[in-house]
Short mmCIF file of C-alpha atoms and ligand atoms in Angstrom, two decimals:
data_model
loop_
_atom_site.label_atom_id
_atom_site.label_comp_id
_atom_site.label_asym_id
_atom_site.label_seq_id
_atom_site.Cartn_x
_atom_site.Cartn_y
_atom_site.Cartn_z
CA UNK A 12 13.07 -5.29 24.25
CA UNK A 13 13.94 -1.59 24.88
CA UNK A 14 11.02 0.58 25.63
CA UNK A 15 10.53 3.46 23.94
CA UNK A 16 11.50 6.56 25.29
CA UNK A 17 8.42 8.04 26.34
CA UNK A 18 4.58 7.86 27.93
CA UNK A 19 1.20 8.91 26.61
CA UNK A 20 -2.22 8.89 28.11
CA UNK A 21 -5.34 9.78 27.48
CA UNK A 22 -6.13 13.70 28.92
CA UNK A 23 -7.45 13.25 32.36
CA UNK A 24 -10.74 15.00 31.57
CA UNK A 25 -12.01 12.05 29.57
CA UNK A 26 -15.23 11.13 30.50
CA UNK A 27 -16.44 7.12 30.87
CA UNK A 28 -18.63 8.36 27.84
CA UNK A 29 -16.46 9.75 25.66
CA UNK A 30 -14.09 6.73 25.85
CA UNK A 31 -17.05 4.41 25.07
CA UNK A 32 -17.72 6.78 22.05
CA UNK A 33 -14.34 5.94 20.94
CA UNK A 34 -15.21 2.66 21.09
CA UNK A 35 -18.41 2.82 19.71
CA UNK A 36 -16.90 4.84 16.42
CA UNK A 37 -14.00 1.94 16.08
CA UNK A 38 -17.40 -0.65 15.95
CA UNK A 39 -18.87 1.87 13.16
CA UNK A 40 -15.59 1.90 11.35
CA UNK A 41 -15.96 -2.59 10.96
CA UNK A 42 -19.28 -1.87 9.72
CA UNK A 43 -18.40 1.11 7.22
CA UNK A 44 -15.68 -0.99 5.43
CA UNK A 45 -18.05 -4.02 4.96
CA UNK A 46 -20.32 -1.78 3.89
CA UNK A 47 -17.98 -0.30 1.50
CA UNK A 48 -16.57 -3.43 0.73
CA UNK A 49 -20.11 -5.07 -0.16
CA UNK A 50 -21.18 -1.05 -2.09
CA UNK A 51 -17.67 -1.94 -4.28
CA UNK A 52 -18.10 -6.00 -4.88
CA UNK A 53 -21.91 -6.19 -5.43
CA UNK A 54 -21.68 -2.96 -8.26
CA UNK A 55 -23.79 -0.81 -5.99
CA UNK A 56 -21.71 2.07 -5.70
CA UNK A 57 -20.72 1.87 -9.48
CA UNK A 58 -25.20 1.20 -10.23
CA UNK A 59 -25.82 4.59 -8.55
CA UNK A 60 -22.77 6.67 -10.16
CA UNK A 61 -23.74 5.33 -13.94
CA UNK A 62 -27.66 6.70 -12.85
CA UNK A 63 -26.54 10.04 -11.19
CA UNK A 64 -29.26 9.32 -8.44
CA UNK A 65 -31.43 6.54 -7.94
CA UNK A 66 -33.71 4.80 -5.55
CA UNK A 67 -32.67 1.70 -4.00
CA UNK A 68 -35.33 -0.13 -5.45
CA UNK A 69 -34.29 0.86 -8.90
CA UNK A 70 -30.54 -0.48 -8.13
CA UNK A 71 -31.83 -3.62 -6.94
CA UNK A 72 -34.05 -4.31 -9.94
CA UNK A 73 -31.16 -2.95 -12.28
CA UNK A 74 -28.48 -5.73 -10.08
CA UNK A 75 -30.90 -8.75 -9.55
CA UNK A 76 -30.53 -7.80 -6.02
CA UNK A 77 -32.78 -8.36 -2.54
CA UNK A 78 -34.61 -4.96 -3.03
CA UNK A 79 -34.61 -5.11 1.37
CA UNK A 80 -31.29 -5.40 1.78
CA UNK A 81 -30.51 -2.96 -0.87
CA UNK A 82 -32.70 -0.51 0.61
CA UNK A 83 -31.25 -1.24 4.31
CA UNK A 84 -27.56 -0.68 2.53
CA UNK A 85 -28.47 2.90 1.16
CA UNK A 86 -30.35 3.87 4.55
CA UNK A 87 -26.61 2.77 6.12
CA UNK A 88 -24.22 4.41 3.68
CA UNK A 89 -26.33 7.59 4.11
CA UNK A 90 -25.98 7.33 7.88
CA UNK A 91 -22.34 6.39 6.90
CA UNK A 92 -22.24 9.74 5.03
CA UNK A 93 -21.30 7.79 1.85
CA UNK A 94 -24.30 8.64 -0.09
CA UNK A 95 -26.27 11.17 0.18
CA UNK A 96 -30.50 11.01 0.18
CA UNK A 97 -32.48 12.83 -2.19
CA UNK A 98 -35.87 12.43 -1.60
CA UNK A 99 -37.65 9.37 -0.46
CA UNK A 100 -35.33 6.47 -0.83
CA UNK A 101 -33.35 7.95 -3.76
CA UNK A 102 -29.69 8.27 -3.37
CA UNK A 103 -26.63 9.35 -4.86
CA UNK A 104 -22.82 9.64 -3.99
CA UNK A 105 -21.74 11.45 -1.33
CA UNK A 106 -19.03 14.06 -2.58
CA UNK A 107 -15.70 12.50 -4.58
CA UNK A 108 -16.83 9.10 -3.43
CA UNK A 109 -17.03 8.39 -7.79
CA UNK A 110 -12.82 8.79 -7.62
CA UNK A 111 -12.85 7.17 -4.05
CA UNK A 112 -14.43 3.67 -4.98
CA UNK A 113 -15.49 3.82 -8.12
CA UNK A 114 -13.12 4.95 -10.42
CA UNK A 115 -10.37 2.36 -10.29
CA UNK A 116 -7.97 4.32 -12.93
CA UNK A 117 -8.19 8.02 -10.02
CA UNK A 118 -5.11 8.46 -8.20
CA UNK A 119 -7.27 9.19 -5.17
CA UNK A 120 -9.28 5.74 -5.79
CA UNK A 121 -8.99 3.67 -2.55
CA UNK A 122 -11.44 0.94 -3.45
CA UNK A 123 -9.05 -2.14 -3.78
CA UNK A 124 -8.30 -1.43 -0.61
CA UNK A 125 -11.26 -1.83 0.94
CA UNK A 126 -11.45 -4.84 -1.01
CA UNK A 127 -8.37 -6.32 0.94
CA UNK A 128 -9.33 -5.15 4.01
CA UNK A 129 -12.53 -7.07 3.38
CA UNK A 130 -11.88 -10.07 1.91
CA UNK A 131 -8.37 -10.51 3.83
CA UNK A 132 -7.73 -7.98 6.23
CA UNK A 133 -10.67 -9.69 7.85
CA UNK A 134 -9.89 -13.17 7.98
CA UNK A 135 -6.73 -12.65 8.43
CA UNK A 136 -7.15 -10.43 11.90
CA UNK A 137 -10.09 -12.98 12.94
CA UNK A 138 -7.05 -15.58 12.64
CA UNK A 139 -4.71 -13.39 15.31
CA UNK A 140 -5.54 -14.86 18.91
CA UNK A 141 -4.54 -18.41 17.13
CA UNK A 142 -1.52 -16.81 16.25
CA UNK A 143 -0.55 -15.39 18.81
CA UNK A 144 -0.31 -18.27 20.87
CA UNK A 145 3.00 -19.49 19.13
CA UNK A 146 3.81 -16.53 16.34
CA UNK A 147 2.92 -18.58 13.43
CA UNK A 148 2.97 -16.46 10.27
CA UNK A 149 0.68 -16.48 7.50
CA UNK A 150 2.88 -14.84 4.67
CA UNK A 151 1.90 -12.22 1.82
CA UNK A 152 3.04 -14.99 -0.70
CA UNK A 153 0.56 -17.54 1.17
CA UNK A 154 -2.34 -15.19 0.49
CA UNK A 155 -2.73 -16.41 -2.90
CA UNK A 156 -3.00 -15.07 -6.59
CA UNK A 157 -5.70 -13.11 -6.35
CA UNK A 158 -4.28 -11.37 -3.45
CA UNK A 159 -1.59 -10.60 -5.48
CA UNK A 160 -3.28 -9.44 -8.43
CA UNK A 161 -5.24 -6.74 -5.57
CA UNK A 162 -2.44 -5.62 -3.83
CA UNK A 163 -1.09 -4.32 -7.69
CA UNK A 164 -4.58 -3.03 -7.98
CA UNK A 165 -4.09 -0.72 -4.70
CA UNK A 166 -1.04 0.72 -5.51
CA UNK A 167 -1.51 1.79 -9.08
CA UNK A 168 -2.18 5.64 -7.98
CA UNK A 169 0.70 6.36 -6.30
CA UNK A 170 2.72 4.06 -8.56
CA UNK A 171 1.99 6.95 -10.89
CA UNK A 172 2.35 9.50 -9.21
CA UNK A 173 5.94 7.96 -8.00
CA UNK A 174 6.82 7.49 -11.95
CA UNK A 175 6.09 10.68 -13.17
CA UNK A 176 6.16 13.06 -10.38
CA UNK A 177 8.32 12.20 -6.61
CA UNK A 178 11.01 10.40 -8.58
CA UNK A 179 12.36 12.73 -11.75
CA UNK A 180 12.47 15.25 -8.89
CA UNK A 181 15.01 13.29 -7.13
CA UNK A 182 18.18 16.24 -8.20
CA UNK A 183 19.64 14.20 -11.04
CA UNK A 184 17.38 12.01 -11.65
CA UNK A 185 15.00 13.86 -14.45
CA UNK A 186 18.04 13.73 -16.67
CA UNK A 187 19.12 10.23 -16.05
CA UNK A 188 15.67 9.32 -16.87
CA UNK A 189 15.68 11.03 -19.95
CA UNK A 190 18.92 10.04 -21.29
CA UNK A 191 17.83 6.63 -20.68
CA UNK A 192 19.52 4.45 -17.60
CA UNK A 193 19.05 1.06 -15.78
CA UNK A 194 16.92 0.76 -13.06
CA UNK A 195 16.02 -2.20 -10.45
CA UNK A 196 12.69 -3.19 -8.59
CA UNK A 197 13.65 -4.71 -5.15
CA UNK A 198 10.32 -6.43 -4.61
CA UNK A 199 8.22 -5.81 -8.43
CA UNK A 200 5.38 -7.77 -7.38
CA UNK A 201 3.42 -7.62 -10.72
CA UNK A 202 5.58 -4.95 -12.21
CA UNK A 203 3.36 -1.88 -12.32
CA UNK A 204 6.06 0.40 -11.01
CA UNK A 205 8.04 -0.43 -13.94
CA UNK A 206 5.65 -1.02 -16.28
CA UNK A 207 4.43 3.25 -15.29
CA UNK A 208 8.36 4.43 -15.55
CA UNK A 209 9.11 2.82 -18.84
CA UNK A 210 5.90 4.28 -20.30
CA UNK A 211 6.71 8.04 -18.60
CA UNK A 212 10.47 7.24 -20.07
CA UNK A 213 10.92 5.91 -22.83
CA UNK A 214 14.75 5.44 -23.08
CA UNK A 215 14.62 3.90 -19.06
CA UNK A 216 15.10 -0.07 -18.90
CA UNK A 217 13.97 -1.95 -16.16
CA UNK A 218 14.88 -5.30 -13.96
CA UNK A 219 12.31 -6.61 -11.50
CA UNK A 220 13.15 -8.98 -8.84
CA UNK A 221 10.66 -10.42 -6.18
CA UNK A 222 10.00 -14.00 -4.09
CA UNK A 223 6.11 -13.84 -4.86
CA UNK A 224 5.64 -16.58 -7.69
CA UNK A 225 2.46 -14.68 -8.49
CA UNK A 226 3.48 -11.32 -8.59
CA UNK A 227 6.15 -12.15 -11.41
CA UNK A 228 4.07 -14.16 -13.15
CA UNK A 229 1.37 -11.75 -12.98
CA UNK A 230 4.41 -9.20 -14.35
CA UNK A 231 5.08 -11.61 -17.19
CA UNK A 232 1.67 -11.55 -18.42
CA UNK A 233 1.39 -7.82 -18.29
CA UNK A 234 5.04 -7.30 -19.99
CA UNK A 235 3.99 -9.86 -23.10
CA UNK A 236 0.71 -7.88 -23.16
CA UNK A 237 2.17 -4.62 -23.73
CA UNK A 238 5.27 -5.62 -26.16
CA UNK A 239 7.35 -4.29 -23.12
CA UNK A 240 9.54 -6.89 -23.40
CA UNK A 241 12.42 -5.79 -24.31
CA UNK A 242 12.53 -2.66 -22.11
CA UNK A 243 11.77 -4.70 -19.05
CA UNK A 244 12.75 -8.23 -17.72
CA UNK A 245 12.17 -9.99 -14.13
CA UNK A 246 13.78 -12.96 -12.35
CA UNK A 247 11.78 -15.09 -8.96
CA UNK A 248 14.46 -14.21 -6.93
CA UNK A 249 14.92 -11.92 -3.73
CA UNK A 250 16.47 -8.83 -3.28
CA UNK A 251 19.23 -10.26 -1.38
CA UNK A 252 20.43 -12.45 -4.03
CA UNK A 253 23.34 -11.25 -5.96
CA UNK A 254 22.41 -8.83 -9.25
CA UNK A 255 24.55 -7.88 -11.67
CA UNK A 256 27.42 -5.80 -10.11
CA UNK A 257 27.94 -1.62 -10.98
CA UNK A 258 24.66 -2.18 -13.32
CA UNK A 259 22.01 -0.08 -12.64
CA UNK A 260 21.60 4.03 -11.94
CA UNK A 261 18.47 3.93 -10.12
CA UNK A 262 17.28 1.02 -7.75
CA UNK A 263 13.73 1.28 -5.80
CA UNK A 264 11.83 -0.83 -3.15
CA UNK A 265 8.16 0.34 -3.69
CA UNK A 266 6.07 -0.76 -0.28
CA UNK A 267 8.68 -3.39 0.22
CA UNK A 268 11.23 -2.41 2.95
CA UNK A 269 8.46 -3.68 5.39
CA UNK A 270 7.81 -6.85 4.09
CA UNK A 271 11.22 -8.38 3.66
CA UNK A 272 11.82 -10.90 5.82
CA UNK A 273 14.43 -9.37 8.77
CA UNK A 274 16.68 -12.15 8.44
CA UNK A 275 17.01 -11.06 4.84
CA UNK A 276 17.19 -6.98 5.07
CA UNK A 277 20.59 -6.97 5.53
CA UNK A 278 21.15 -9.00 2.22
CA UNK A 279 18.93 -7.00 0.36
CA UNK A 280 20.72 -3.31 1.26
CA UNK A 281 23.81 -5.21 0.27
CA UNK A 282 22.94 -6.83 -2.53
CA UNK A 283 21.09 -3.51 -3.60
CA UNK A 284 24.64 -1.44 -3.31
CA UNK A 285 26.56 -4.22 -4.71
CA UNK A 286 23.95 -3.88 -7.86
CA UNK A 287 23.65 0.04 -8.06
CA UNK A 288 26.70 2.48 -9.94
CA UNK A 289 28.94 4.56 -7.97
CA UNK A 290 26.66 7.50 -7.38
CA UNK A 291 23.67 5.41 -8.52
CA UNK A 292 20.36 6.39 -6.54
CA UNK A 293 18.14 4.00 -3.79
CA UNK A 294 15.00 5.45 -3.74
CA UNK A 295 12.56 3.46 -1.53
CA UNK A 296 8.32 4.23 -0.60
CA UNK A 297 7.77 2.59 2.54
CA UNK A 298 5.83 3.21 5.70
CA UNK A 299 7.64 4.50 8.46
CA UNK A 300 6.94 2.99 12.11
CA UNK A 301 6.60 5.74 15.18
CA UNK A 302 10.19 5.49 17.31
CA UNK A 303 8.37 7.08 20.15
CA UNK A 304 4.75 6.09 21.77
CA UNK A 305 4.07 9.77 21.86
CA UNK A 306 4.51 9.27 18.16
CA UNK A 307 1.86 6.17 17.86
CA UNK A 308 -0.82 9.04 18.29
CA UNK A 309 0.48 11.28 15.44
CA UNK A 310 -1.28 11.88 12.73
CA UNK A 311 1.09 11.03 10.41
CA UNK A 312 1.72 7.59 11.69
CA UNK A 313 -1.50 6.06 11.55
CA UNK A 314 -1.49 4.53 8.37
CA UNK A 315 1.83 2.86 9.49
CA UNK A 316 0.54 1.82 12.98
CA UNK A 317 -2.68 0.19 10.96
CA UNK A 318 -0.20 -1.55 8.38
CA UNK A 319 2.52 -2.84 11.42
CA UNK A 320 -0.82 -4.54 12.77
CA UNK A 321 -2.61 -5.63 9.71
CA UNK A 322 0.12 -7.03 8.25
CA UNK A 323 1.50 -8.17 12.02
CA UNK A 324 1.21 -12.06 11.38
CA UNK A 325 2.31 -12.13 7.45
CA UNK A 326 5.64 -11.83 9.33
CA UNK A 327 5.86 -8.17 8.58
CA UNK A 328 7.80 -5.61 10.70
CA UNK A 329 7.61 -1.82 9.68
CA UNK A 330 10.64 -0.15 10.84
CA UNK A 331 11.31 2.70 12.45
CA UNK A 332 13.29 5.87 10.69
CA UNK A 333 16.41 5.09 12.91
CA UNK A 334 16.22 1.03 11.68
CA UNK A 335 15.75 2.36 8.11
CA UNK A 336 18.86 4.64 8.49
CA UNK A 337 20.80 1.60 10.13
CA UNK A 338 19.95 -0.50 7.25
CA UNK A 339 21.22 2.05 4.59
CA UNK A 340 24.14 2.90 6.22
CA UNK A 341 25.37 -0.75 7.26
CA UNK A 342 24.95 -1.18 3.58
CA UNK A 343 27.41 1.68 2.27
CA UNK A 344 24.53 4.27 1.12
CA UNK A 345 25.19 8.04 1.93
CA UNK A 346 23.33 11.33 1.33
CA UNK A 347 20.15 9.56 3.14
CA UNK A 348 17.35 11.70 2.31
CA UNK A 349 13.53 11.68 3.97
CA UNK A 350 10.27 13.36 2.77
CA UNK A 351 6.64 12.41 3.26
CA UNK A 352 3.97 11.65 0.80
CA UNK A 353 0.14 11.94 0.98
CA UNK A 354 0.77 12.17 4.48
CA UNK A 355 1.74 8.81 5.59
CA UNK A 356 4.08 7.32 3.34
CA UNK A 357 7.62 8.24 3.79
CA UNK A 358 10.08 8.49 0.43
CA UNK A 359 13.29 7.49 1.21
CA UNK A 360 16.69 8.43 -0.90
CA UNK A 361 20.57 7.45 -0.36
CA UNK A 362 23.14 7.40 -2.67
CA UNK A 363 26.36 4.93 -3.14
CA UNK A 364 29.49 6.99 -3.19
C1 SAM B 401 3.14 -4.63 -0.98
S1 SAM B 401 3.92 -5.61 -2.15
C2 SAM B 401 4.48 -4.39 -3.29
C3 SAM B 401 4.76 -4.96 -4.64
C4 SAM B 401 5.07 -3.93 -5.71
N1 SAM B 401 6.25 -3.15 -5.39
C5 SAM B 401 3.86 -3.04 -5.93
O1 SAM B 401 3.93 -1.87 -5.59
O2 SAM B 401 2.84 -3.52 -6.44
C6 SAM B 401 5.42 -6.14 -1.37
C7 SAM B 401 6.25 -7.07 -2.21
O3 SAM B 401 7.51 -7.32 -1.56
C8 SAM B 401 7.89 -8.62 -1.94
N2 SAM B 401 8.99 -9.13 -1.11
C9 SAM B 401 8.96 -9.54 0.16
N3 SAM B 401 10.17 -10.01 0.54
C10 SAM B 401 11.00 -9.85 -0.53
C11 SAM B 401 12.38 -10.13 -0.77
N4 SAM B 401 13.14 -10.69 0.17
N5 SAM B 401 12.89 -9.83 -1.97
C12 SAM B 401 12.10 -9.29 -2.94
N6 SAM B 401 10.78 -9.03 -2.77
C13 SAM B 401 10.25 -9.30 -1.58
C14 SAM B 401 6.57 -9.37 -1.77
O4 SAM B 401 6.63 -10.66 -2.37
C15 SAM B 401 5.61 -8.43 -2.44
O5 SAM B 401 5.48 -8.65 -3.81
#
């Protein structure tokens, strides 16, 4: 492997105490998502929104919960600066923390992630010195349905946001959309992409393609539930099986790029050009790995840095912006385009001539 070209240390002046702060606030962080993740999945977050505020006593009654531990869980979300105290023992939500975890339909609602860090980020990072002994993989698809069904749950928001906002200002695009074109979903999952574009757009059609047997099933459901059918179809196949060729105007990857297997990335670009019009758009929402180690500090990387490692034995390889270009331009696509969103995902666009 080539190293990266360039060093990074800690300043000099760091103290032996302030390091083992750092530490100790990485500790604090394990503890604030379980906390969060127990607030989200017990209704105790949710218990003291519906009341305003509320004493812990009155949640626990109001749950059928261990008034103790209740108690001992709003002492530690206050400390956690999650809730806020009002009084003795009575609590209420700290500031936007209702949008945050509670209201699943916010675009700034984070909660089913917490979810998956808890109930498999956990497990699955507990699982890593195993692992790493031989590189096994534990894959996305081998997660399960319900895994599935929460990784659709987390990116609802930006789905949104994506259909109605960063993608009819693509130059071009608003039109297309209008007038009513083709578009393809490298990598669906359960279709919520789609399902938010046709509903923004109501002359678009859509064709969803992805290897998870319970993300397209999960799609299926949700198409027959919202007479979409005939506006949107899907097929259990990967993106770097053949499509239909010269078919489609508009072709996106939504948080896939990373997770296709890198034996397979090549395929997909390919199959992707093969499927898109002459001067049809690839617009793809991925995370964008630091080239640099000076760059594994930024700011802007460290939701990528977290992915790359929490996804690390799923098989999952973020790539870099130079690998991304690579990959577009082995394929054929020109007019590559880069912008970031919400400060750590990075939108993509490339044309085919
Ligand atoms: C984080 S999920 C995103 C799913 C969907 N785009 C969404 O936003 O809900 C990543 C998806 O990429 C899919 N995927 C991985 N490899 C793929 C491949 N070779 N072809 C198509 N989809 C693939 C996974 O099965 C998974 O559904």
């Amino acid at each position: 492997m080539v190293a990266p070209p360039s060093s990074v240390a800690a300043p000099a002046e760091r103290t032996a105490e302030q390091q083992s702060a750092l530490v100790w606030s990485y500790i604090k962080g394990f503890h604030a998502t379980h906390l969060m993740g127990t607030g989200i999945d017990a209704g105790l977050f949710a218990a003291i929104d519906q009341r305003g505020a509320a004493s812990a006593a009155e949640i626990a009654v109001a749950l059928g919960l261990h008034a103790p531990y209740v108690t001992t869980w709003c002492r530690t979300a206050c400390a956690y600066e999650l809730l806020d105290a009002e009084g003795p023992e009575t609590f209420r939500l700290a500031p936007f923390m209702r949008e945050i975890l509670v209201t699943a339909s916010d675009p700034r609602h984070i909660g089913a992630y917490v979810t998956v860090m808890q109930r498999y980020g956990g497990p699955d990072l507990a699982d890593h010195a195993r692992l790493y002994r031989d590189g096994g993989v534990f894959t996305f698809q081998q997660h399960g349905r319900d895994f599935s069904d929460l990784i659709a749950a987390t990116t609802g928001g930006l789905q949104t946001f994506v259909a109605r906002r960063i993608l009819p200002a693509v130059p071009g695009v608003r039109a297309s959309l209008e007038a009513g074109c083709r578009l393809l979903d490298v990598g669906c999952g359960a279709g919520g992409l789609m399902m938010r574009i046709v509903q923004a757009w109501p002359n678009v059609r859509c064709h969803g393609v992805d290897v998870d047997a319970h993300g397209i099933a999960a799609a299926r459901t949700h198409i027959a539930g919202t007479g979409l059918a005939d506006r949107i179809t899907v097929a259990h196949i990967g993106g770097e099986t053949a499509q239909e060729e010269n078919a489609f105007d508009v072709a996106t990857m939504f948080e896939v790029l990373h997770e296709i297997p890198l034996e397979h990335r090549n395929g997909a670009m390919a199959q992707t050009f093969r499927a898109l019009k002459p001067g049809g758009l690839f617009f793809i929402l991925d995370e964008t790995y630091p080239s640099t180690h000076a760059d594994l500090r930024r700011p802007e990387y460290t939701f990528s840095v977290q992915t790359a490692y929490n996804e690390l034995t799923w098989g999952n390889v973020v790539p870099t912006r130079e690998v991304q270009e690579d990959l577009l331009q082995g394929a054929g696509f020109r007019d590559i385009d880069r912008t970031m969103v919400a400060g750590m995902f990075t939108v993509l666009t490339a044309r085919k001539p």
